[in-house]
Coordinates of N, CA and C in Angstrom, one line a residue:
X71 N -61.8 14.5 17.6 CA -62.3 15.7 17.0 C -62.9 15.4 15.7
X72 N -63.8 16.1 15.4 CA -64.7 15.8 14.0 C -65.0 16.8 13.6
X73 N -65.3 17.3 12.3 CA -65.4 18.2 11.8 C -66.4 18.1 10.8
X74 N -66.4 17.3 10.1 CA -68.2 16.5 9.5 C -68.8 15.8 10.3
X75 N -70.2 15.3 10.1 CA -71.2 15.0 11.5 C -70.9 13.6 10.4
X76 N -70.5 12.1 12.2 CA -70.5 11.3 11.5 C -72.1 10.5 11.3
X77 N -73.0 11.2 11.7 CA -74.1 10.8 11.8 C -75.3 10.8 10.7
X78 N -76.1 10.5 10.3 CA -77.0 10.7 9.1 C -77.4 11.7 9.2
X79 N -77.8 12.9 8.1 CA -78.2 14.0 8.2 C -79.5 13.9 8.3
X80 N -80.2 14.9 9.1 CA -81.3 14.7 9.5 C -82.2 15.0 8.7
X81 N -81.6 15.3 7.5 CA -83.0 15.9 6.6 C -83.5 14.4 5.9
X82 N -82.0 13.5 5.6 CA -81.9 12.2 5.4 C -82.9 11.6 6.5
X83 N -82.9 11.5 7.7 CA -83.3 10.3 8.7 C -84.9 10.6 8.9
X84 N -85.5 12.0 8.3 CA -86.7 12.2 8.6 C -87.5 11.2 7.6
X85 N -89.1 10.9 8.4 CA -90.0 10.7 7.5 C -89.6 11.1 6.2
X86 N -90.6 10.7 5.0 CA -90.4 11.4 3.9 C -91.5 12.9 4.0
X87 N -92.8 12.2 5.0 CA -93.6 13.1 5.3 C -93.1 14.3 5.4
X88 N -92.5 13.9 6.7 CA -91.9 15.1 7.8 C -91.0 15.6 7.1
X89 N -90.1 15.2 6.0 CA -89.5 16.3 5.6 C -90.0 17.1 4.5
X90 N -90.9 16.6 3.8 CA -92.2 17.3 2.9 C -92.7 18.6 3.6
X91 N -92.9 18.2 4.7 CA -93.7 19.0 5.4 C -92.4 20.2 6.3
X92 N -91.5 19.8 6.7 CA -90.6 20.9 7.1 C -90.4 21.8 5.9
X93 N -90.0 21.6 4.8 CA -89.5 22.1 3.5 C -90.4 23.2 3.3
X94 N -91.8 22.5 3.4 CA -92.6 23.5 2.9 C -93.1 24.2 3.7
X95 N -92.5 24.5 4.8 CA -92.8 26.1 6.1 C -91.7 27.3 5.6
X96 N -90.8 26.8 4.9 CA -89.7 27.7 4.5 C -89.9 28.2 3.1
X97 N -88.5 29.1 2.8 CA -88.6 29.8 1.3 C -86.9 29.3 1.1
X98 N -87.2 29.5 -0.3 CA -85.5 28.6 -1.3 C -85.3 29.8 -1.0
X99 N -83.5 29.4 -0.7 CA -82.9 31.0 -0.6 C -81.2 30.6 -1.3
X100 N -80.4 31.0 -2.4 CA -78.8 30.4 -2.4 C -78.1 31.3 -1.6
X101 N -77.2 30.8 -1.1 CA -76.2 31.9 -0.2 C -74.5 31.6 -1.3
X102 N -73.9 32.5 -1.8 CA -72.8 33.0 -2.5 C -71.7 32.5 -1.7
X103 N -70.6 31.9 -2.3 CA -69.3 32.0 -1.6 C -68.8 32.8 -0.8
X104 N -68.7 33.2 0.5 CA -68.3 34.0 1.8 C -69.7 34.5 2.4
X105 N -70.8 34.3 1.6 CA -72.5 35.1 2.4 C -72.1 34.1 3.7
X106 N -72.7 35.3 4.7 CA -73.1 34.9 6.2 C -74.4 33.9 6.3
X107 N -74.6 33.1 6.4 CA -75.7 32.3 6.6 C -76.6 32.6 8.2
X108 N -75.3 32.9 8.9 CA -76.0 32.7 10.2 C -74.5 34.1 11.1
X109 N -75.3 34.9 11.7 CA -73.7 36.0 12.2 C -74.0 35.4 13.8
X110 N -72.5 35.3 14.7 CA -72.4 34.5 15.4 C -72.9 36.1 16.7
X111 N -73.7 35.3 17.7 CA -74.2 36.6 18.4 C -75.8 36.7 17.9
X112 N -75.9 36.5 17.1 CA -77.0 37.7 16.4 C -78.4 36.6 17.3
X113 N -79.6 37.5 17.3 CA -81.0 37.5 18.0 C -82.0 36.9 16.8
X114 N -81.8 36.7 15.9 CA -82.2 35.6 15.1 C -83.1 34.2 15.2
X115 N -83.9 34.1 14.7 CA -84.2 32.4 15.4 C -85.1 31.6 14.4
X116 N -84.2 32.0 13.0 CA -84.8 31.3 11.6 C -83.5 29.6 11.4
X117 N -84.4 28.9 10.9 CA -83.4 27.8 10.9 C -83.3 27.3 9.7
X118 N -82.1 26.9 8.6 CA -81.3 26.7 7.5 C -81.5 25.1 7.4
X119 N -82.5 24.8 6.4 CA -82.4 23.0 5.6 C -80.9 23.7 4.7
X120 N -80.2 22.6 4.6 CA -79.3 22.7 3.6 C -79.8 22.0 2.3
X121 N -79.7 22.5 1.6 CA -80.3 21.1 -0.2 C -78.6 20.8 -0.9
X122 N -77.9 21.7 -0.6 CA -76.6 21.5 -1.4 C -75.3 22.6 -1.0
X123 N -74.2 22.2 -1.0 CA -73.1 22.6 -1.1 C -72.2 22.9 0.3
X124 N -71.5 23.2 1.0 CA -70.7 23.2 1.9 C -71.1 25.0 2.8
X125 N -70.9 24.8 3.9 CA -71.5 26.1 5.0 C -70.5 25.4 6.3
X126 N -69.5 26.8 6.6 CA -68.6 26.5 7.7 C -68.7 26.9 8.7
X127 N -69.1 26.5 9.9 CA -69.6 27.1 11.0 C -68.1 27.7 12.1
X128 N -67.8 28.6 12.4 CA -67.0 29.2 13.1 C -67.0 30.0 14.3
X129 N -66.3 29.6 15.1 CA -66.6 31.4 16.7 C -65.3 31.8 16.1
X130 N -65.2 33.3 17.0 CA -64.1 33.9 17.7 C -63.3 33.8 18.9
X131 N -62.3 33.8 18.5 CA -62.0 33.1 20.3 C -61.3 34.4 21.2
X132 N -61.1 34.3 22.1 CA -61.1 35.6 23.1 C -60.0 36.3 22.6
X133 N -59.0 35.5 22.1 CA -57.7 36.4 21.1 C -57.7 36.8 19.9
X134 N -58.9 36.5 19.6 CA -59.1 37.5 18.4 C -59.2 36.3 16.7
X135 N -59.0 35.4 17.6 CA -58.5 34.4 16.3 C -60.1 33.5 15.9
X136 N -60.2 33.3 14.6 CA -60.9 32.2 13.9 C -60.7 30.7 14.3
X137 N -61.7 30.1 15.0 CA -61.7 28.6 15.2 C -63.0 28.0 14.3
X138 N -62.2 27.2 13.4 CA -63.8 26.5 12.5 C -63.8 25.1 13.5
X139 N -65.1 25.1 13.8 CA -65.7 24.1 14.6 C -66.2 22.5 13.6
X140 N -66.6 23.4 12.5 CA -67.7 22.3 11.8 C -68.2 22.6 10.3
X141 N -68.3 21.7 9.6 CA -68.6 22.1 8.2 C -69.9 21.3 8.3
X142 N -70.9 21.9 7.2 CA -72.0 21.4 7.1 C -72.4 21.2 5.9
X143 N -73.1 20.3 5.8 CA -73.4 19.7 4.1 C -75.0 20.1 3.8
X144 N -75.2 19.3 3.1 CA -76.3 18.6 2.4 C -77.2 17.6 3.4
X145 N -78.4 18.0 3.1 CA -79.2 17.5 4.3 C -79.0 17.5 5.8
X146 N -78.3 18.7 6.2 CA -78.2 19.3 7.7 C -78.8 20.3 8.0
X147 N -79.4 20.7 9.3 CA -80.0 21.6 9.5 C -78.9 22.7 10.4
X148 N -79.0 23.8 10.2 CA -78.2 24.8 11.0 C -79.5 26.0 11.5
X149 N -79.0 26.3 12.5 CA -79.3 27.2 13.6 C -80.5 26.7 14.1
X150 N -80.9 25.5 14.4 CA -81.7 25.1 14.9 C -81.8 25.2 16.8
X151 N -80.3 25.3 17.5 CA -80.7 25.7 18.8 C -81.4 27.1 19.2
X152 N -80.9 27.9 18.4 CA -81.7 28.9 18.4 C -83.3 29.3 18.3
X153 N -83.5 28.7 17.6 CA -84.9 28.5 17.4 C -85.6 28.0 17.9
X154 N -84.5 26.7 18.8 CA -85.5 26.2 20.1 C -85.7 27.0 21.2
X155 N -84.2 27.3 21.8 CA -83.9 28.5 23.5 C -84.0 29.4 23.3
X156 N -84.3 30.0 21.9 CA -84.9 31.7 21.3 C -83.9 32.4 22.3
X157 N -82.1 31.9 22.3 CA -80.8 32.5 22.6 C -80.4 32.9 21.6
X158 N -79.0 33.7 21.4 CA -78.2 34.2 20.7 C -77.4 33.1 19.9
X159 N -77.0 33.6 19.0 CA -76.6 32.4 18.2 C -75.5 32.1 18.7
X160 N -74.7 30.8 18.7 CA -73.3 30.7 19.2 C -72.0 30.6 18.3
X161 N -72.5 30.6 17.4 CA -71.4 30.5 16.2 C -71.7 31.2 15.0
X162 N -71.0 31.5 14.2 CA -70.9 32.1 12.5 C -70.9 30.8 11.8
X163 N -72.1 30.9 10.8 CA -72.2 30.2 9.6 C -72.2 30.9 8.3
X164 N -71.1 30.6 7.5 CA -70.8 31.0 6.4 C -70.6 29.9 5.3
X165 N -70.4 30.4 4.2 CA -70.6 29.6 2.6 C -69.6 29.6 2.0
X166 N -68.9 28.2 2.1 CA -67.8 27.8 1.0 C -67.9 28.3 0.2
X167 N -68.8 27.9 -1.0 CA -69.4 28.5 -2.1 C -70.9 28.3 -1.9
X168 N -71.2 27.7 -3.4 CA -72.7 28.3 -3.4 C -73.5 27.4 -2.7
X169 N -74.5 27.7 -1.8 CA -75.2 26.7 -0.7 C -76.5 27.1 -0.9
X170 N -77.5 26.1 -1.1 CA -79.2 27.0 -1.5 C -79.4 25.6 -0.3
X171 N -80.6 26.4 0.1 CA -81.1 26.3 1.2 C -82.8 26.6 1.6
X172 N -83.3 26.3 2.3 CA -84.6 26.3 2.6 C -84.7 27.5 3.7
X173 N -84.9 28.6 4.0 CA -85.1 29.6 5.7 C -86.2 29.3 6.0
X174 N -86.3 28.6 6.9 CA -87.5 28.3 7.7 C -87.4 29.5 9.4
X175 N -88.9 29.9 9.0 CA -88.5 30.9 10.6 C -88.8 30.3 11.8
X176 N -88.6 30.5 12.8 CA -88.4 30.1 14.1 C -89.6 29.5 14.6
X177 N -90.3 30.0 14.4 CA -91.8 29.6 15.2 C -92.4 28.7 14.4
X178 N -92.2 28.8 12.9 CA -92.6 27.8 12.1 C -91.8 26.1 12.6
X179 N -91.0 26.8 12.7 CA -89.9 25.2 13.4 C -90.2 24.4 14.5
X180 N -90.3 25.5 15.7 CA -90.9 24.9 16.6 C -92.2 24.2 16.8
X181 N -93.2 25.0 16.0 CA -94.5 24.5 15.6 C -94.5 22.9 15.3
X182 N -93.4 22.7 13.8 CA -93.3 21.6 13.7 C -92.7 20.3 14.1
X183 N -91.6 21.0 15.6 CA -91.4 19.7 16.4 C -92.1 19.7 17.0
X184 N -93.1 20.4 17.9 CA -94.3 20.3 18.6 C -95.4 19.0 18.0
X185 N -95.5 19.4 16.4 CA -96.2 18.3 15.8 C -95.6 16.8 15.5
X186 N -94.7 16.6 15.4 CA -93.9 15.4 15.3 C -93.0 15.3 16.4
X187 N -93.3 14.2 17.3 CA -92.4 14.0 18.1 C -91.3 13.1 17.5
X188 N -91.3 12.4 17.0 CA -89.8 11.6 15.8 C -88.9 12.7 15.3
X189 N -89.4 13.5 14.6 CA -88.9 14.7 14.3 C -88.2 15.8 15.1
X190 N -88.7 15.4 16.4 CA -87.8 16.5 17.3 C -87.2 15.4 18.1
X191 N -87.4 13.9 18.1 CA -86.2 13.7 19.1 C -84.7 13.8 17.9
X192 N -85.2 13.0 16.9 CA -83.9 13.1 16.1 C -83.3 14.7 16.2
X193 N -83.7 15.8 16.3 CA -83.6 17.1 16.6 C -82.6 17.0 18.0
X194 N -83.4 16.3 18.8 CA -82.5 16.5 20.6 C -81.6 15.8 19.8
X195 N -81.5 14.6 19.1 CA -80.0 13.5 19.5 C -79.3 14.3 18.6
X196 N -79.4 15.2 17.7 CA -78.4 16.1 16.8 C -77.8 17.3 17.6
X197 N -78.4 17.6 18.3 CA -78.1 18.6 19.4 C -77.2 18.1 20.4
X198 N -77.5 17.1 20.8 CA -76.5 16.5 21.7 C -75.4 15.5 20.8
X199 N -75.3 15.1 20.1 CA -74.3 14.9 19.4 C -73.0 16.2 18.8
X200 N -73.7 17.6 18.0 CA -73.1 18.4 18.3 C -72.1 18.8 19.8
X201 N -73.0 19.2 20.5 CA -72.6 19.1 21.5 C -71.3 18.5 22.3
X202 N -71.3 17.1 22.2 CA -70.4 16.5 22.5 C -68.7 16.6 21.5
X203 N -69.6 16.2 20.2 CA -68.5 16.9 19.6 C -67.9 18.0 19.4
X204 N -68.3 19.4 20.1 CA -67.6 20.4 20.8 C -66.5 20.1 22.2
X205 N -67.3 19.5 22.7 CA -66.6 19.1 24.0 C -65.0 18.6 23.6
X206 N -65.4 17.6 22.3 CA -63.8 16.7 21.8 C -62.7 17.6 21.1
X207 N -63.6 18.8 20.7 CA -62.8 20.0 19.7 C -61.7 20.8 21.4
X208 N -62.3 20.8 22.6 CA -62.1 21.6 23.1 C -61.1 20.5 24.0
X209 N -61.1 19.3 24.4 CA -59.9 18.7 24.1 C -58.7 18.6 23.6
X210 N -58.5 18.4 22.2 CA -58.4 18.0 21.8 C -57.3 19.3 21.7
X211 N -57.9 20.6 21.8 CA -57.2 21.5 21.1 C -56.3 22.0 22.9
X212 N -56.5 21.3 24.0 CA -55.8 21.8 25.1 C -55.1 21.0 25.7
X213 N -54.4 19.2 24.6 CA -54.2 18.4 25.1 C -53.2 17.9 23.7
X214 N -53.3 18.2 22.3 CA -52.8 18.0 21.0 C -51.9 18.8 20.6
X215 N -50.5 18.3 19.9 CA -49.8 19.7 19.0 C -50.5 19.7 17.6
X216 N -50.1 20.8 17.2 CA -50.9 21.0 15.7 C -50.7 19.9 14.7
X217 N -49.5 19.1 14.7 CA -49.1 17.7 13.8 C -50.1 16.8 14.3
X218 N -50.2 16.6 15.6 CA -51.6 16.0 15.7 C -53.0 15.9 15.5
X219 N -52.7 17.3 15.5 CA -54.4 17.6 15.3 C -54.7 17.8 13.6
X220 N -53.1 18.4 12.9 CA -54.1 18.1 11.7 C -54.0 16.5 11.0
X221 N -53.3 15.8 11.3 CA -53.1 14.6 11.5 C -54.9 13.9 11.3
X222 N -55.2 14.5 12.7 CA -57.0 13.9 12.8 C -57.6 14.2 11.8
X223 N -57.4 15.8 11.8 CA -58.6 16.3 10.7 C -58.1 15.7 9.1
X224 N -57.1 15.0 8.8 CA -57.0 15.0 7.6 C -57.1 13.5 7.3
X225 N -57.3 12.7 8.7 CA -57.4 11.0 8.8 C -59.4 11.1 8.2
X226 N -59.8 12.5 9.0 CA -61.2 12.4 9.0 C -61.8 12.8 7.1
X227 N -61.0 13.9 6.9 CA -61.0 14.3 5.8 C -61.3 13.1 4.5
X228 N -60.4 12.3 4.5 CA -59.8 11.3 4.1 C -61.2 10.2 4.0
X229 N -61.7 9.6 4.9 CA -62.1 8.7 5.6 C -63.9 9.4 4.9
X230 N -63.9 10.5 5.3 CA -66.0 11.1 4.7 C -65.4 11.4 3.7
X231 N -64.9 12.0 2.7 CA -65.1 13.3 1.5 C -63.9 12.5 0.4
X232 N -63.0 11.7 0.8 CA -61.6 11.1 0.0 C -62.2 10.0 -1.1
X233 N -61.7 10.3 -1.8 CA -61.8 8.9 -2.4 C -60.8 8.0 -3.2
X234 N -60.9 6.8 -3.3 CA -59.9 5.9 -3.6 C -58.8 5.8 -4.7
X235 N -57.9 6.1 -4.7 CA -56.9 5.8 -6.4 C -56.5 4.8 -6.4
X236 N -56.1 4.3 -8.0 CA -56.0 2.8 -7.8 C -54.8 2.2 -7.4
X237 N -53.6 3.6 -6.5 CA -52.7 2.6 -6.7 C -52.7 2.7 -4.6
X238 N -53.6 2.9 -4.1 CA -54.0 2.7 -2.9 C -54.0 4.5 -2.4
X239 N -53.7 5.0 -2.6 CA -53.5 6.6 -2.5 C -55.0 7.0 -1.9
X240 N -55.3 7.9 -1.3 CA -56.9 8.7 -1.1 C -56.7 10.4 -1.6
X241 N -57.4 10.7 -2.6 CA -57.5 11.9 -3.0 C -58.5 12.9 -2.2
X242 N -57.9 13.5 -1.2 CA -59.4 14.4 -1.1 C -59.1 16.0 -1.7
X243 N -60.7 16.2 -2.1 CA -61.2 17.6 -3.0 C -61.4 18.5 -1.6
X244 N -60.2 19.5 -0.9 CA -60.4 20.1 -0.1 C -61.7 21.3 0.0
X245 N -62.3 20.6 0.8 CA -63.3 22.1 0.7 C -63.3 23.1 1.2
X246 N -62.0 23.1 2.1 CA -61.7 23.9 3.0 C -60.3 25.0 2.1
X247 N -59.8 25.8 2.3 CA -59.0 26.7 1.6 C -58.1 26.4 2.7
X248 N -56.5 26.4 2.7 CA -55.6 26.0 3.6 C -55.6 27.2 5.1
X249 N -55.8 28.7 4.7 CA -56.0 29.3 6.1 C -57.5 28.7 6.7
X250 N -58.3 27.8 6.4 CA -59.4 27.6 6.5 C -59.2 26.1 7.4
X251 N -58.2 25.3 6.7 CA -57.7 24.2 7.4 C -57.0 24.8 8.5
X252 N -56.1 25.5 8.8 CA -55.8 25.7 10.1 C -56.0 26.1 11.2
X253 N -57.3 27.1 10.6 CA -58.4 27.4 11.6 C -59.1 26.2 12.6
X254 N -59.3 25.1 11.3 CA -59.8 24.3 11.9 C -59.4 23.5 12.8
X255 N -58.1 23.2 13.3 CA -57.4 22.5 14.1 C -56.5 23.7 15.3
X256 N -57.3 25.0 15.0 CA -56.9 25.9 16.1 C -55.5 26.7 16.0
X257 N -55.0 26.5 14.7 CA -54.0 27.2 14.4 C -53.4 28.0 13.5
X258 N -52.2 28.4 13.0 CA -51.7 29.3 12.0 C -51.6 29.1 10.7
X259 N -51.8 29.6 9.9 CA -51.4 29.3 8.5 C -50.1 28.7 8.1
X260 N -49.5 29.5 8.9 CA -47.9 29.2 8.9 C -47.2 27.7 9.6
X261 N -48.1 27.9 10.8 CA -48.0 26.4 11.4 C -48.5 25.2 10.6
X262 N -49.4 25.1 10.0 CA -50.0 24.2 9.2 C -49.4 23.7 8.6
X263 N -48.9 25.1 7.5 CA -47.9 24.7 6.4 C -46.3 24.3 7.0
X264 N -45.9 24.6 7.8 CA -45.4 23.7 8.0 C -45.0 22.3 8.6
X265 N -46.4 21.9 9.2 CA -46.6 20.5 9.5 C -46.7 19.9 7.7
X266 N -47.5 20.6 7.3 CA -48.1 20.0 5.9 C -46.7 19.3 5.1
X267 N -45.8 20.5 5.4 CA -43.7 20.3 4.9 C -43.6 19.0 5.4
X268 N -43.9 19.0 6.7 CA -43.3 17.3 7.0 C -43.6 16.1 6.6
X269 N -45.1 16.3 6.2 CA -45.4 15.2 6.0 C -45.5 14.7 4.4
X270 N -45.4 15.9 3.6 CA -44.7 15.8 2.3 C -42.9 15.1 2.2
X271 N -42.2 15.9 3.1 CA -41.0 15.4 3.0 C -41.1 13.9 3.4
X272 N -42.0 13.7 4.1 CA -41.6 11.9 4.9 C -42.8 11.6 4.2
X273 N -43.4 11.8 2.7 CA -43.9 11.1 1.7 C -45.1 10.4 2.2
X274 N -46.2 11.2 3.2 CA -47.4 10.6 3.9 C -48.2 10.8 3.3
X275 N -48.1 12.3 2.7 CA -49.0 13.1 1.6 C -48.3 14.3 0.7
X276 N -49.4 14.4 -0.3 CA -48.6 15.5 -1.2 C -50.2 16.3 -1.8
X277 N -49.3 17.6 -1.6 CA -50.6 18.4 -1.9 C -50.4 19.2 -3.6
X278 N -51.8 20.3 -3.3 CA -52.1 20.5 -4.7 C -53.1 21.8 -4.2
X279 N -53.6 22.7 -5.3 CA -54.0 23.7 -5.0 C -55.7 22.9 -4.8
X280 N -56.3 23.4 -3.5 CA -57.5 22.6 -3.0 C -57.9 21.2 -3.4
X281 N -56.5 20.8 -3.4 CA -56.8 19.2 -3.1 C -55.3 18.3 -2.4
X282 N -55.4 17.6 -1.7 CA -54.1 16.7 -0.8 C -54.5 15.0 -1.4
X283 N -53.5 13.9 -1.5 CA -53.4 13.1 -1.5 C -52.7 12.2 -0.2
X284 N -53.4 11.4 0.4 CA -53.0 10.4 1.4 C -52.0 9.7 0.6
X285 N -50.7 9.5 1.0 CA -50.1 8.8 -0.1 C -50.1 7.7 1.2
X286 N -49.8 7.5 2.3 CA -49.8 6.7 3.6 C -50.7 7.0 4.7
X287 N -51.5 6.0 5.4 CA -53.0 7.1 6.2 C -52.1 6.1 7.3
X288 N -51.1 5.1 7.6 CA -51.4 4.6 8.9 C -50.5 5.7 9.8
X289 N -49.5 6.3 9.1 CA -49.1 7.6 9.7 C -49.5 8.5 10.1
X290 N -50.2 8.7 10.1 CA -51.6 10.0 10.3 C -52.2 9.7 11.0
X291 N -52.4 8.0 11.1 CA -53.3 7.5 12.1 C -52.4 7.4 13.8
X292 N -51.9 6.9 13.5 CA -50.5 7.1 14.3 C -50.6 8.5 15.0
X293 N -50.4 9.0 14.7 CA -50.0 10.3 15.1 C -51.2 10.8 15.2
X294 N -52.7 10.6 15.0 CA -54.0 10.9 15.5 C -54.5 9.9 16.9
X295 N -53.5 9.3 16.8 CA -54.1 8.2 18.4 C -55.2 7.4 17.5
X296 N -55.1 7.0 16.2 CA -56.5 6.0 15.9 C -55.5 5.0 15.0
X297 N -55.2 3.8 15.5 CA -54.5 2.7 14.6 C -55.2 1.7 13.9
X298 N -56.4 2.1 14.0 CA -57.5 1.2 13.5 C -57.4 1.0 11.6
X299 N -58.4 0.2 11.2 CA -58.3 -0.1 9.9 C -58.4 1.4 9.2
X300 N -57.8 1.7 8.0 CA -58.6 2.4 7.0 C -59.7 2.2 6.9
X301 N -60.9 3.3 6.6 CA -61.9 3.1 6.6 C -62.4 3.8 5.2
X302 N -63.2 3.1 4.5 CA -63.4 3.5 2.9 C -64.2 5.0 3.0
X303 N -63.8 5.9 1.4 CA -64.4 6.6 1.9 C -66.4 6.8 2.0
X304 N -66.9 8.1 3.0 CA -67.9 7.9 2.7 C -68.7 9.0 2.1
X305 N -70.0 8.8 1.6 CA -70.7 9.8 1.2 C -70.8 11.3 1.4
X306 N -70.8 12.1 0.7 CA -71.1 13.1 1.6 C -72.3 13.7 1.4
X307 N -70.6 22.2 15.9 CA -71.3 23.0 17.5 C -72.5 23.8 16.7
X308 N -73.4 23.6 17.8 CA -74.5 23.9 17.8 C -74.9 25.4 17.3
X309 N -75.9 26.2 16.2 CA -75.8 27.3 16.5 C -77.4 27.8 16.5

């Protein structure tokens, strides 16, 4: 399960041309902490450069409940399937806090993979990368208990956005709000928090108002099915 794309963002992997040139078919737009960026459903088919700050992509699920699929940064593009299958959107994108952005309209977009074929395959392999990592969310969440799954997200957490203390500790600056975290691993507030209890009590981690410290990551790794090395941290579904 992944929740940041572990892949280069695409605003990053383009030409410098090609991203000159995408930038400048759109208009700067900031979107406010909780603005809709993108309403999930909606007939729409303008697509979001991101330039800065955090945007949480989310569905509904048939019981009524909030699943966050995917958080998006800086140099990502959002609602770009739309603008290709000129379909309905498939998910809600909304704004951590403040996120400024480029709106590029639909036809302008397509226009421009038409003109660059580099530019639209990196376009397909983002799409199908999404993609797949939907497929792992939807595992993951019919095969995982909640200790495991936040386990993952917070090995992953840790591993993109954490960074090092010196007494071996990983601090991460949550960007997510804690009913925000449990959405993301498909569950309750209450459930969370109490997984979060355990792993405070058995001294794995220790939290803080939007922020957790890894005090032990091989536990978490453990308990995510990944016993592989710590991995330093790093830089920081389809709609």
């Amino acid at each position: 399960m992944s929740l940041i794309a572990q892949e280069q963002p695409l605003l990053d992997a383009l030409r410098p041309q090609d991203r000159a040139a995408l930038l400048a078919l759109g208009v700067a737009r900031t979107y406010r902490a909780g603005d809709i960026l993108l309403p999930e459903r909606a007939t729409t088919s303008y697509v979001l450069a991101v330039l800065s700050g955090w945007a949480v992509v989310s569905v509904e699920t048939e019981r009524g409940h909030r699943l966050i699929l995917a958080l998006r940064g800086a140099g990502e593009l959002v609602g770009e399937l739309a603008a290709v299958d000129r379909g309905p959107r498939s998910a809600t994108v909304a704004a951590l806090g403040d996120v400024d952005t480029v709106v590029i309209p639909g036809d302008r977009f397509r226009g421009f993979l038409g003109a660059s074929p580099s530019a639209s395959s990196l376009v397909l392999k983002q799409l199908s990368s999404r993609l797949r990592s939907s497929d792992g969310e939807r595992r993951s969440l019919a095969s995982e208990n909640v200790l495991q799954r936040l386990a993952a997200r917070l090995v992953e957490l840790a591993d993109r956005t954490g960074r090092r203390d010196p007494d071996g500790s990983v601090t991460i600056d949550l960007p997510l709000p804690q009913h925000d975290l449990a959405a993301s691993v498909g569950s309750t507030r209450e459930a969370v928090a109490k997984a979060l209890r355990l792993l405070r009590d058995q001294g794995i981690v220790r939290t803080a108002t939007k922020r957790l410290v890894v005090i032990d990551a091989e536990p978490l790794r453990l308990l995510a099915g990944d016993a592989g090395p710590t991995a330093g941290p790093a830089a920081g579904p389809v709609v």
